[in-house]
Short mmCIF file of C-alpha atoms and ligand atoms in Angstrom, two decimals:
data_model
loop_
_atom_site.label_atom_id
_atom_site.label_comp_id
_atom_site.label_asym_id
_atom_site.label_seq_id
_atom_site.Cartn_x
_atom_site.Cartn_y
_atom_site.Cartn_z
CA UNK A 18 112.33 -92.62 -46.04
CA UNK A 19 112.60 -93.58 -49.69
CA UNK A 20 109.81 -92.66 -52.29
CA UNK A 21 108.08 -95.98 -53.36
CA UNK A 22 107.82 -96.21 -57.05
CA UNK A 23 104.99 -97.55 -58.17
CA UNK A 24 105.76 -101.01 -59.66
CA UNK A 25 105.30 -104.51 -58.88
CA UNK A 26 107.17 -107.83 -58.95
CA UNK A 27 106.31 -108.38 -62.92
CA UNK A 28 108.81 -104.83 -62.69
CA UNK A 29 111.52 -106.06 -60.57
CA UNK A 30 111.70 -109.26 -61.99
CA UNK A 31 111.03 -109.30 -65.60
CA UNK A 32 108.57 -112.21 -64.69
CA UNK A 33 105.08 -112.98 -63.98
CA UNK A 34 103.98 -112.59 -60.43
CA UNK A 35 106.22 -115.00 -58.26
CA UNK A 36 102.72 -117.37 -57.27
CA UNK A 37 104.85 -120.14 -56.74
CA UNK A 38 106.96 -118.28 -53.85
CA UNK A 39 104.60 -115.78 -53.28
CA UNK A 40 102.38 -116.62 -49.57
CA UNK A 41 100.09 -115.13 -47.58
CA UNK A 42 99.46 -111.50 -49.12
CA UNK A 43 96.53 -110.11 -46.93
CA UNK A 44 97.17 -106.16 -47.13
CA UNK A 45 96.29 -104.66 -43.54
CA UNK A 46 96.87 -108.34 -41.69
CA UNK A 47 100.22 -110.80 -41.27
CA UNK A 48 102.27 -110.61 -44.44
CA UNK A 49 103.28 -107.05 -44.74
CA UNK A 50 106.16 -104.99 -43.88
CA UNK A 51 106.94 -101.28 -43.40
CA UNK A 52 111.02 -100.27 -43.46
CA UNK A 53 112.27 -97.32 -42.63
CA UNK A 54 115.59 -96.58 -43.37
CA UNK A 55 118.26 -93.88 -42.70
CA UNK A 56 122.13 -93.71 -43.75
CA UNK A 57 124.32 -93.65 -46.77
CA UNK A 58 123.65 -95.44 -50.01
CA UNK A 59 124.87 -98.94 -48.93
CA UNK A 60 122.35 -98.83 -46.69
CA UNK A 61 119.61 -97.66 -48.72
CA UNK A 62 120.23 -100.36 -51.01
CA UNK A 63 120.78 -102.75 -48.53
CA UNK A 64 117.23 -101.95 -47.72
CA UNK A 65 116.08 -102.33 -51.31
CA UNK A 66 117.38 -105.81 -51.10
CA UNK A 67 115.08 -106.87 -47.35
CA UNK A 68 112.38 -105.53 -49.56
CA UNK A 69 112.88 -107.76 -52.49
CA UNK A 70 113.60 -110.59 -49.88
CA UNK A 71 110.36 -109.80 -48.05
CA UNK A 72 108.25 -109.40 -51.59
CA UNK A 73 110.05 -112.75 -52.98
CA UNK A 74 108.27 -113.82 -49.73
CA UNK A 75 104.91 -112.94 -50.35
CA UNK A 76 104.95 -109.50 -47.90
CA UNK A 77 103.66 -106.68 -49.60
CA UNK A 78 105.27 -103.46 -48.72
CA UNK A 79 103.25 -100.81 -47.22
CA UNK A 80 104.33 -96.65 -46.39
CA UNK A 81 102.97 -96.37 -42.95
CA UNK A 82 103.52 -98.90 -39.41
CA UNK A 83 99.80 -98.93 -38.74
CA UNK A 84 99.64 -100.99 -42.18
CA UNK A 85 102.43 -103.43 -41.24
CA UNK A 86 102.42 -106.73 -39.97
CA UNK A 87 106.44 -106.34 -40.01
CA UNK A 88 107.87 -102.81 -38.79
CA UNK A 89 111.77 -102.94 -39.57
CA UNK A 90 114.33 -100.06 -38.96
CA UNK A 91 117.53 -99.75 -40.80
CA UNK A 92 119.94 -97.38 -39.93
CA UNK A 93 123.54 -96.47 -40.14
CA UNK A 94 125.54 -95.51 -36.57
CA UNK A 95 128.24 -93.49 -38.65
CA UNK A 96 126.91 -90.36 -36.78
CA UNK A 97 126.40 -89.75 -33.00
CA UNK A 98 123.16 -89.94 -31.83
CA UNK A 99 121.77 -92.98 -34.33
CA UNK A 100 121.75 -95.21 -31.62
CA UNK A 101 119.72 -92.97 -29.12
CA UNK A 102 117.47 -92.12 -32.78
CA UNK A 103 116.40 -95.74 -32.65
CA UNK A 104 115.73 -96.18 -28.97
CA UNK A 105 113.44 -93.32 -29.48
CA UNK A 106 111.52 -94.44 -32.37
CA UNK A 107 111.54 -98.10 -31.21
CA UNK A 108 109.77 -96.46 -28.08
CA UNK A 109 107.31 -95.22 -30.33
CA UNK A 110 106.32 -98.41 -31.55
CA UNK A 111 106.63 -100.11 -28.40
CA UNK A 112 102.59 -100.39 -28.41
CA UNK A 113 102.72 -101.33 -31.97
CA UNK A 114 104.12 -104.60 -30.83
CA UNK A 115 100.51 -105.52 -28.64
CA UNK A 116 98.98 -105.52 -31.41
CA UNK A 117 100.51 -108.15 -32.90
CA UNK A 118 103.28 -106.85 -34.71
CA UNK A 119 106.74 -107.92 -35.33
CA UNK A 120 109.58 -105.63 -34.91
CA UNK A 121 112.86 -105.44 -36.07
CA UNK A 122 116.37 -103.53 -36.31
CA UNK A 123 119.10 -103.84 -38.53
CA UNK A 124 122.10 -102.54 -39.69
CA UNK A 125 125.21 -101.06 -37.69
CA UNK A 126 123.10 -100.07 -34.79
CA UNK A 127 121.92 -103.37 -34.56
CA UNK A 128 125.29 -104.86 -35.25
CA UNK A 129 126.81 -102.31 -32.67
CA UNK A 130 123.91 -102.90 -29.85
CA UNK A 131 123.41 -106.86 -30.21
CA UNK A 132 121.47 -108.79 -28.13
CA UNK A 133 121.33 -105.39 -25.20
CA UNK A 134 118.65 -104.30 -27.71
CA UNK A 135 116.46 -107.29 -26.64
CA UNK A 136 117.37 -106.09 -22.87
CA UNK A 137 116.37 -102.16 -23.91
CA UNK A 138 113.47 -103.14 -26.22
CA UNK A 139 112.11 -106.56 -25.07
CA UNK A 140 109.25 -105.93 -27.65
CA UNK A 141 111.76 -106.25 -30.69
CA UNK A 142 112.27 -109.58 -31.99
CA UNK A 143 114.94 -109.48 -35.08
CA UNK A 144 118.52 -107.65 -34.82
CA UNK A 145 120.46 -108.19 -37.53
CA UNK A 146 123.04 -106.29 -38.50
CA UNK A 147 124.62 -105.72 -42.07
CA UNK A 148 126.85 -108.61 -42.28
CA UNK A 149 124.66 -110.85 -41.70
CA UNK A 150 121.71 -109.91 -44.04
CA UNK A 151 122.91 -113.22 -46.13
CA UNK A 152 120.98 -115.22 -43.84
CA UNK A 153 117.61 -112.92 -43.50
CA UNK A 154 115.43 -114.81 -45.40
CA UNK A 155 115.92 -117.96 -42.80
CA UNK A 156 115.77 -115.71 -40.04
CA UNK A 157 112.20 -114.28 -41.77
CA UNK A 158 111.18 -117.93 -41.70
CA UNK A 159 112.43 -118.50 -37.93
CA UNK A 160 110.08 -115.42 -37.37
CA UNK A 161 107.28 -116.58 -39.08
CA UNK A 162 107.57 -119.85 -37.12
CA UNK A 163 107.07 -117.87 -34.81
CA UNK A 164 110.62 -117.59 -32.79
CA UNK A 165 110.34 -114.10 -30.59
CA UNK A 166 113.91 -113.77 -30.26
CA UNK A 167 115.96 -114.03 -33.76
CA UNK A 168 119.70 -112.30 -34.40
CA UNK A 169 122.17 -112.29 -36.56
CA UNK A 170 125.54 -110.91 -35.35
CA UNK A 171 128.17 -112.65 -36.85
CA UNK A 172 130.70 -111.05 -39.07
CA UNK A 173 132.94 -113.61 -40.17
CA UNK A 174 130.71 -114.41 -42.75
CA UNK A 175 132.35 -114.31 -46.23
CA UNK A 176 129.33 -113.74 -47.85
CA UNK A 177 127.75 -111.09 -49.38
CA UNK A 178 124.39 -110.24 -49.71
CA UNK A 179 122.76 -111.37 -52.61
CA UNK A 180 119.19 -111.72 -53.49
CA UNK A 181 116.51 -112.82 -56.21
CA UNK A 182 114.87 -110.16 -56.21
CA UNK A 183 115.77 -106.50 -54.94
CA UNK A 184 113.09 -103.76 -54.80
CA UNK A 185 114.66 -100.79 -55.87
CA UNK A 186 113.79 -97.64 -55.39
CA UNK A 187 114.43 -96.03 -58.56
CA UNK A 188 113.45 -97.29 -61.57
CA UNK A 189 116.04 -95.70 -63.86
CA UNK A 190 118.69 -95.93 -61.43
CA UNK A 191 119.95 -99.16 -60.32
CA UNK A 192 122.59 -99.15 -57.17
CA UNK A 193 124.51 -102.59 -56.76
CA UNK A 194 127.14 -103.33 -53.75
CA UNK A 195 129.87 -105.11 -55.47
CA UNK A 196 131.93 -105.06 -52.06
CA UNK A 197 130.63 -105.32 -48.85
CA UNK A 198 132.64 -104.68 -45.45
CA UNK A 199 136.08 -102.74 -44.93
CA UNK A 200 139.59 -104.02 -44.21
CA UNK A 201 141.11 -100.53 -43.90
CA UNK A 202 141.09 -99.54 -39.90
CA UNK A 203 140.52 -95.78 -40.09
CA UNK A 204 140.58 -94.81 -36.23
CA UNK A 205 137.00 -93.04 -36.24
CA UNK A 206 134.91 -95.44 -38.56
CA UNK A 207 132.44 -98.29 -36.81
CA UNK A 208 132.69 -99.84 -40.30
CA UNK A 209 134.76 -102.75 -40.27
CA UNK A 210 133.07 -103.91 -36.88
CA UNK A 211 129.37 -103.70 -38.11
CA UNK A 212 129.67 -104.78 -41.60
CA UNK A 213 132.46 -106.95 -40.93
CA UNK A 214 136.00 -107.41 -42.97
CA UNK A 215 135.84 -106.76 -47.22
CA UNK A 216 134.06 -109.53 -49.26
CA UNK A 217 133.53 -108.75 -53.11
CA UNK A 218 130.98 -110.35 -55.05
CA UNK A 219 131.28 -112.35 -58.18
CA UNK A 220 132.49 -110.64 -61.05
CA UNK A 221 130.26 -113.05 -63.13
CA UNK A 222 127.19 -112.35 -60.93
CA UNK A 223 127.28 -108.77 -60.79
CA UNK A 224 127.27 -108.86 -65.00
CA UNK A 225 124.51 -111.41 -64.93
CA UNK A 226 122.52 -109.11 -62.46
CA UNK A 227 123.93 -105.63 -64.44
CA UNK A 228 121.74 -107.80 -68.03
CA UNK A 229 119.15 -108.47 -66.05
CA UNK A 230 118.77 -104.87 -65.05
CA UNK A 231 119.76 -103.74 -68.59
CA UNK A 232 116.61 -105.90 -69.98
CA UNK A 233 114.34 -104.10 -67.04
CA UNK A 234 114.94 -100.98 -68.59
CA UNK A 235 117.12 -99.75 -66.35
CA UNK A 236 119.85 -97.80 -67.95
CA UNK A 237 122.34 -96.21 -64.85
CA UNK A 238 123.75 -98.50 -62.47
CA UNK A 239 125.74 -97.33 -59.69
CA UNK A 240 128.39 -99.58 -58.22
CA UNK A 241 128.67 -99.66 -54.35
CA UNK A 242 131.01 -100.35 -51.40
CA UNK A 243 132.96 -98.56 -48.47
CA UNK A 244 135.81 -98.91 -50.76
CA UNK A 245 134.33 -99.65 -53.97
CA UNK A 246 137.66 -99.28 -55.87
CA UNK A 247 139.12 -102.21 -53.67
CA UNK A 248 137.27 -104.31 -55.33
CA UNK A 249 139.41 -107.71 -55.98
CA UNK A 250 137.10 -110.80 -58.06
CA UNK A 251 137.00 -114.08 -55.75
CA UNK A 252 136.27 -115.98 -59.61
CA UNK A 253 139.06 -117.09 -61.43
CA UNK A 254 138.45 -114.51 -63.69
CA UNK A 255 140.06 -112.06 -61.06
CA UNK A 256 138.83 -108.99 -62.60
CA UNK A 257 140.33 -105.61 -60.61
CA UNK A 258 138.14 -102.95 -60.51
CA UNK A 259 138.65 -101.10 -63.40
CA UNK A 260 138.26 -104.03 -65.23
CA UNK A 261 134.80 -104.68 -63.88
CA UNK A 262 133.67 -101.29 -64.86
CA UNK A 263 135.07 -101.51 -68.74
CA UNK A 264 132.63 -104.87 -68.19
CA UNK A 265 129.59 -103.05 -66.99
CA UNK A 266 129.85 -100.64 -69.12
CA UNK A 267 129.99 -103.21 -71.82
CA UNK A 268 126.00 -104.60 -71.22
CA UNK A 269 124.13 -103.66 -74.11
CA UNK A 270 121.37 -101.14 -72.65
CA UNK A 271 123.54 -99.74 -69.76
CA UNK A 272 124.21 -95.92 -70.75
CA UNK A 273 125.72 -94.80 -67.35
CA UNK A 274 128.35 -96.50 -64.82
CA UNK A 275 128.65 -94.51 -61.75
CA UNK A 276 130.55 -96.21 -58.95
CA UNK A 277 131.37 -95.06 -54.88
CA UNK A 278 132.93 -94.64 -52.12
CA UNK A 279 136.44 -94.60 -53.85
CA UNK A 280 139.43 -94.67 -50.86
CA UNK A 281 142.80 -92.69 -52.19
CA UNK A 282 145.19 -95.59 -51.52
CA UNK A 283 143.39 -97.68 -54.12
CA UNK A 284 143.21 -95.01 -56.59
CA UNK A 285 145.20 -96.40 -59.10
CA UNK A 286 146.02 -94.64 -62.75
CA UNK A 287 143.62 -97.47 -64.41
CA UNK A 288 140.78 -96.09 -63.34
CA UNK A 289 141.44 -93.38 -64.75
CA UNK A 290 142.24 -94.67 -67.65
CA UNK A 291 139.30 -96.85 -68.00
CA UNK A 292 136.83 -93.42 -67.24
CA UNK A 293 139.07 -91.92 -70.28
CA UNK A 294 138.65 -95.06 -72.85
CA UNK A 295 134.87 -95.62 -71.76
CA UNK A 296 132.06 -92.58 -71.90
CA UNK A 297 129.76 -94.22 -70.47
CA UNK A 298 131.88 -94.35 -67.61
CA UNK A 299 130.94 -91.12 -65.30
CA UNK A 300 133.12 -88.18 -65.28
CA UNK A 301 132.93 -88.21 -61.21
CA UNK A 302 134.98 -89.40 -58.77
CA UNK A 303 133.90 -89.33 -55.38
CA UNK A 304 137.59 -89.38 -53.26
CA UNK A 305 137.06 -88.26 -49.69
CA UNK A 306 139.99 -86.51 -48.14
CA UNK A 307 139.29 -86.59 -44.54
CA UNK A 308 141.70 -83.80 -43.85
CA UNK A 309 144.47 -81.85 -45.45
CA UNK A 310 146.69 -82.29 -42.71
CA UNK A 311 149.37 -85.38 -42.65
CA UNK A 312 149.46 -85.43 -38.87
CA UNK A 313 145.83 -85.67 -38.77
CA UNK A 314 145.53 -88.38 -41.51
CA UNK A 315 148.22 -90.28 -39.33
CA UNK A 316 145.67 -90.26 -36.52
CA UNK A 317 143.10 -90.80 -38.34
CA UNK A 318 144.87 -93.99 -39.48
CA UNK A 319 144.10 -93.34 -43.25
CA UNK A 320 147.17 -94.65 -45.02
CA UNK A 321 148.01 -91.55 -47.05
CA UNK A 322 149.49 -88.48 -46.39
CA UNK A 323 148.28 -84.88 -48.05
CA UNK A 324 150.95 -85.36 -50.60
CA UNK A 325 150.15 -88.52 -51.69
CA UNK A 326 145.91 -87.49 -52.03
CA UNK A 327 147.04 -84.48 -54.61
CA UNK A 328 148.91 -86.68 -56.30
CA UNK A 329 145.56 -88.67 -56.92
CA UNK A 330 143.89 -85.48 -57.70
CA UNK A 331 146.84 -84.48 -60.21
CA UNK A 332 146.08 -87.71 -61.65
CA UNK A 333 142.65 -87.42 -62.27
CA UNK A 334 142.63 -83.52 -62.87
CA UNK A 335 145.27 -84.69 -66.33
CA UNK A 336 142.36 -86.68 -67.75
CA UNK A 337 141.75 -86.27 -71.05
CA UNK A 338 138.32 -85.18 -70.03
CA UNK A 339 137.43 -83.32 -67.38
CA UNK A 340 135.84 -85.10 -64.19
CA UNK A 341 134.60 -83.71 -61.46
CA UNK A 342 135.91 -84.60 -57.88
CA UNK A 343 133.84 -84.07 -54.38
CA UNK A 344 135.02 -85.91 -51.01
CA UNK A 345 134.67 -85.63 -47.52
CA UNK A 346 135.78 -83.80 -45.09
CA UNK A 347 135.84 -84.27 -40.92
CA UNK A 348 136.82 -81.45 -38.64
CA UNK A 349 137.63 -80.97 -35.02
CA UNK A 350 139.48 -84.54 -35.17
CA UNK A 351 140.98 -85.20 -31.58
CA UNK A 352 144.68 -83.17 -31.39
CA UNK A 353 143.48 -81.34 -34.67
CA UNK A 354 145.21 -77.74 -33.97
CA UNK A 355 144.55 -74.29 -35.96
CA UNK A 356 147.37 -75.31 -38.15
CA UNK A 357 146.28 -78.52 -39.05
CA UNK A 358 142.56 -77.13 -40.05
CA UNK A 359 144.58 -74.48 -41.93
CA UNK A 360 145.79 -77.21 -44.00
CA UNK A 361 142.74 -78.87 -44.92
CA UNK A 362 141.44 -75.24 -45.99
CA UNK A 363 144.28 -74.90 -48.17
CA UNK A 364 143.42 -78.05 -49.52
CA UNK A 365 140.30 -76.80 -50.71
CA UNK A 366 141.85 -73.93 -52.26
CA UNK A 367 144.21 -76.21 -54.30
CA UNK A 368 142.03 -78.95 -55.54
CA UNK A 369 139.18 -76.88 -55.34
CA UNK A 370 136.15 -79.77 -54.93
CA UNK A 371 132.81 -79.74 -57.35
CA UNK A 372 130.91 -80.37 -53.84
CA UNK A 373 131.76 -81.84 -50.58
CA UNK A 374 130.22 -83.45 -47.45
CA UNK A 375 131.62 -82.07 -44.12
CA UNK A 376 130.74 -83.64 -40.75
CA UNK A 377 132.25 -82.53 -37.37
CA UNK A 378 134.30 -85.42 -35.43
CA UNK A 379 131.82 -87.89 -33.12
CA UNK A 380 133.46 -90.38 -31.23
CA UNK A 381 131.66 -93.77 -32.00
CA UNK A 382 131.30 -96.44 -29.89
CA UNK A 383 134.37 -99.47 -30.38
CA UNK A 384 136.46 -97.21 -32.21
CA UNK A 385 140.46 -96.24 -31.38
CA UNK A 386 139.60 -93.01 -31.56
CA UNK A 387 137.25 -93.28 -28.75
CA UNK A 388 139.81 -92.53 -26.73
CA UNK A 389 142.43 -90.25 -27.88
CA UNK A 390 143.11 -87.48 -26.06
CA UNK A 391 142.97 -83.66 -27.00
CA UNK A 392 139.12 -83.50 -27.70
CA UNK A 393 138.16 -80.45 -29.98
CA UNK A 394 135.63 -78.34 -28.04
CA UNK A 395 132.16 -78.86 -29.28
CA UNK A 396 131.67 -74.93 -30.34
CA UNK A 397 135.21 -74.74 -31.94
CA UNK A 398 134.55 -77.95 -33.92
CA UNK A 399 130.81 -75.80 -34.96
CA UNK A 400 133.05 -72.90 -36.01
CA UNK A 401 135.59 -74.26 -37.91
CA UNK A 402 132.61 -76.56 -39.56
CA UNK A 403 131.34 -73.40 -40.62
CA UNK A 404 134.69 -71.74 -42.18
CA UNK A 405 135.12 -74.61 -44.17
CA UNK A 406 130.99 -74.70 -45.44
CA UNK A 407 131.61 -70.65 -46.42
CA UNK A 408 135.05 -71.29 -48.10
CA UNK A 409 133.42 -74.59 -50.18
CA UNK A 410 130.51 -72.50 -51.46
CA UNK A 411 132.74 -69.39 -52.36
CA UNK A 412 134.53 -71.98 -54.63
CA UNK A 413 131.08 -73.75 -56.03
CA UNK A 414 129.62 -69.96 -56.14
CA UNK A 415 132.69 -69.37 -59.11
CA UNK A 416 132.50 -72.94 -60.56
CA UNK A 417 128.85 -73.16 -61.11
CA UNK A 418 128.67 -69.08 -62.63
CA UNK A 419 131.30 -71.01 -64.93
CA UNK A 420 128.81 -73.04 -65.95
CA UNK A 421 126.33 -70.88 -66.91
CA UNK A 422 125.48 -71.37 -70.58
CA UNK A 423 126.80 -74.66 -71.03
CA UNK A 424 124.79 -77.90 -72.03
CA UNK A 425 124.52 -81.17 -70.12
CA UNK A 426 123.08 -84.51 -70.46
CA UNK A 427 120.73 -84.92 -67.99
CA UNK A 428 118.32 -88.44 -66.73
CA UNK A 429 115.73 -86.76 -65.78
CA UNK A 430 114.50 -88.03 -62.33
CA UNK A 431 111.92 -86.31 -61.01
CA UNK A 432 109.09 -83.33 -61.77
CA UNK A 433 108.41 -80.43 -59.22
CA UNK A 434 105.04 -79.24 -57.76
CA UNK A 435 105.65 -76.48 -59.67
CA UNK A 436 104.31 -76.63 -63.84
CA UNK A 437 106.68 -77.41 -66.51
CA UNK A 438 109.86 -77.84 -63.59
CA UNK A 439 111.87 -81.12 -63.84
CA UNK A 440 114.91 -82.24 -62.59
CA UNK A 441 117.85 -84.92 -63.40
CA UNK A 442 121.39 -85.54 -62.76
CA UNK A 443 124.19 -85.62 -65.21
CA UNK A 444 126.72 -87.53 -66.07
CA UNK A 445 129.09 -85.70 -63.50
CA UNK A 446 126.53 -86.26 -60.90
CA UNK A 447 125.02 -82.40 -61.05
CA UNK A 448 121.48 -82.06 -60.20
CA UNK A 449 120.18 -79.79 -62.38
CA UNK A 450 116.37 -78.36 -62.07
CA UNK A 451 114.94 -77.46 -65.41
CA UNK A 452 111.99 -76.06 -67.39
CA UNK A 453 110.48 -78.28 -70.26
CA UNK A 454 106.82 -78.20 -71.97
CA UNK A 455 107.48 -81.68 -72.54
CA UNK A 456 104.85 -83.98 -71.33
CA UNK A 457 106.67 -86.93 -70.25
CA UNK A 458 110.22 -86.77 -69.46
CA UNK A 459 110.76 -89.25 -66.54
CA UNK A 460 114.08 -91.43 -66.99
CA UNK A 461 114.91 -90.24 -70.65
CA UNK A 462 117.67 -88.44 -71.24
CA UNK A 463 117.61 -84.92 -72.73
CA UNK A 464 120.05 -81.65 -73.14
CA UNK A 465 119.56 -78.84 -70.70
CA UNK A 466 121.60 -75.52 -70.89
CA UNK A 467 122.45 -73.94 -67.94
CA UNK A 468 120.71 -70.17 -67.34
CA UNK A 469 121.32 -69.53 -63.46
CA UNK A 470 123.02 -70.39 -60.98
CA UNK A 471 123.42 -70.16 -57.25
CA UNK A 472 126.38 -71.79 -55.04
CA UNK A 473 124.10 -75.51 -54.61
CA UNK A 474 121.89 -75.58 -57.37
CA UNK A 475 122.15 -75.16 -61.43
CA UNK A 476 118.82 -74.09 -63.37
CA UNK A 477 118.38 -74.47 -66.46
CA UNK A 478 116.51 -75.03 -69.80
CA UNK A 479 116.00 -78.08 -71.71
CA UNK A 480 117.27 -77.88 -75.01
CA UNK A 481 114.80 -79.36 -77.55
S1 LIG B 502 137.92 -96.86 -45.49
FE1 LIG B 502 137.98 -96.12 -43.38
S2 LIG B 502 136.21 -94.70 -43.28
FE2 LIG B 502 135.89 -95.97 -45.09
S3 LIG B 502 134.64 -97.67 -44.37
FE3 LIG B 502 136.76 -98.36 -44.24
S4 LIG B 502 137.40 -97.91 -42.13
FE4 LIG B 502 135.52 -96.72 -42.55
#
């Protein structure tokens, strides 16, 4: 789960306590809510916004389910076994519920199970999955009304999900989904049937929001969606993506502009030019591959081929300043011989990725993949998993000794256990841990020079 920050409403909103909106606060009784979430980023920050819908509300948030009035579970079904993950810990608060509590689950599981949660769980009493999160704050009230049985299914909403008030989790960092759902059809992905086809928000509402943030303090936003880079303005203004970050980037008080997940096919050369004309634009592109093998992308349904990713990464690699690329990367894919894994090795010898995140095939539930034939064996998809993970951190081994010595800017995000250890990201997304005899170095921004490193992590010194 999250860390919860410690700040309040007058934080999150720039404003006095909400007492107008703001009901029935009783810490301990009816009118608070523990989430747990688990997934990618969308989903974290979908969460962030059912918090700020719940605190707009008058729910105060609490870190434990014995505290909660309202127990909710968000979680992702990209990976195998989410759905049986929730089943499990729904079990465990299957007692929770005598008490008096209200339970509910949302996101893709919830989207993907439906109503045969109710049938599996009769003490749950919200499902709701992602594209429907538009309408949570009636289906809150229908709770509250005390209605046992609430959904919300439907994903031919064109909506997006937009709230008053979102409770974010970082308070340097701000995420914010300018595109929600996927029109691609990769043959794998449970994406565009739990959140539901693409819908991009108002270019004019995600500025207003990026000033608002701006004036909180926060200086870092990060823009979000499936395909973030498919991002197409429903306002007259019809700003394409690149446009929209040039904008962002634009709000007096925003510093950093980080954006993800980018799909290839949408990659176009003004992005790239926009990250060149703008510094505050991050020098990190997040592009994931999938596989290095045409045949496989074919089956994977991915509209590219390997030819036409490099000549994205050519693309970005001519920058006139250098920015770091990581992806993703799926093996054991159904028909997926030697040869073809071959390829997507070689692949990581030619483009030779900052980082990557590699996941072995699991066939998901309403997907066409479900059923293709030519299954990788379980232990075969484990070792060629592992041949890739050894080849990626030979290559970040070299690339981060190559860094040794060199300065970065760096937000600094957290402080260890340990005295005088911090640690921040910079502007290519690096984490770096440092030591400082600073004081107080929390979300400021400071030089650190780089005097180890290892094949995941960069240590190194701030520079005062
Ligand atoms: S682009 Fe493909 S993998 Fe990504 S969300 Fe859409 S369907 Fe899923």
């Amino acid at each position: 789960m999250s860390k919860l920050f410690d700040f309040g409403l007058e934080r999150l909103t720039g404003q006095p306590a909400l007492s107008g909106v703001v009901k029935g606060v009783a810490a301990g009784g009816r009118g608070t809510f523990f989430l747990e979430t688990f997934g990618c980023q969308m989903n974290d920050h979908d969460s962030e916004k059912v918090a700020g819908v719940l605190l707009s509300r008058g729910y105060v948030q609490v870190e434990t389910p014995e505290a909660a009035s309202l127990i909710l579970y968000n979680t992702c079904s990209i990976r195998e076994k989410a759905a049986q993950k929730v089943f499990s810990r729904l079990g465990e608060y299957r007692e929770k519920q005598d008490e008096g509590k209200i339970i509910g689950v949302l996101g893709c599981v919830a989207q993907q199970e439906g109503e045969d949660i109710f049938a599996r769980a009769p003490w749950v009493s919200l499902v709701c999955g992602s594209a429907s999160y538009s309408k949570l704050p009636q289906m809150i009230a229908e709770l509250e009304a005390g209605n046992h049985r609430v959904t919300g299914l439907d994903t031919d909403t064109d909506e997006t999900f937009e709230t008053e008030v979102t409770r974010r989790d970082n308070p340097w960092r701000a995420y914010l989904t300018i595109i929600e759902g996927c029109d691609k059809a990769c043959s794998y992905c449970v994406v565009p049937y739990t959140r539901g086809p693409e819908r991009s928000r108002a270019s004019d509402s995600i500025l207003r929001e990026v000033g608002q943030l701006a004036d909180l303090g926060y200086s870092e936003v990060q823009l979000l969606g499936q395909t973030v880079n498919s991002y197409a303005d429903p306002t007259p203004r019809r700003m394409c993506f690149s446009e929209l970050l040039l904008a962002v980037a634009d709000v007096p008080g925003i510093r950093r502009v980080r954006f993800t997940t980018s799909h290839p096919s949408d990659f176009t050369p003004d992005i790239v030019e926009a990250i060149e004309s703008q510094p505050k634009i991050c020098d990190h592109v997040h592009l994931p591959a999938q596989s290095g093998s045409t045949k496989v992308l074919r089956a994977m349904q991915r509209t590219y081929s390997r030819e036409e990713y490099l000549e994205k990464i050519v693309m970005i690699r001519n920058a006139s300043r250098p920015i770091d690329i990581t992806t993703d990367i799926i093996v054991g894919f159904p028909g997926e011989m030697e040869s073809d894994f071959e390829q997507t090795l070689s692949l990581l010898d030619e483009v030779r990725y900052d980082s990557l995140f590699s996941f072995k095939y699991s066939p998901r539930p309403n997907t066409p993949s479900l059923v293709m034939p030519d299954a990788i064996p379980e232990e075969e998809k484990g070792r060629r998993l592992a041949v890739l993970q050894d080849k990626q951190r030979e290559i970040q081994s070299r690339k981060h000794e190559a860094l040794v010595g060199k300065t970065f800017e760096v937000l600094v995000n957290g402080k260890s256990r340990r005295e005088n250890q911090w640690f921040g990201y910079s502007t290519s997304h690096r984490m770096l841990n440092f030591t400082s005899q600073a004081q107080e170095l929390l979300g400021t921004y400071v030089q650190v020079r780089v005097t180890r490193a290892g094949p995941n992590n960069l240590m190194g010194e701030h520079n005062v």
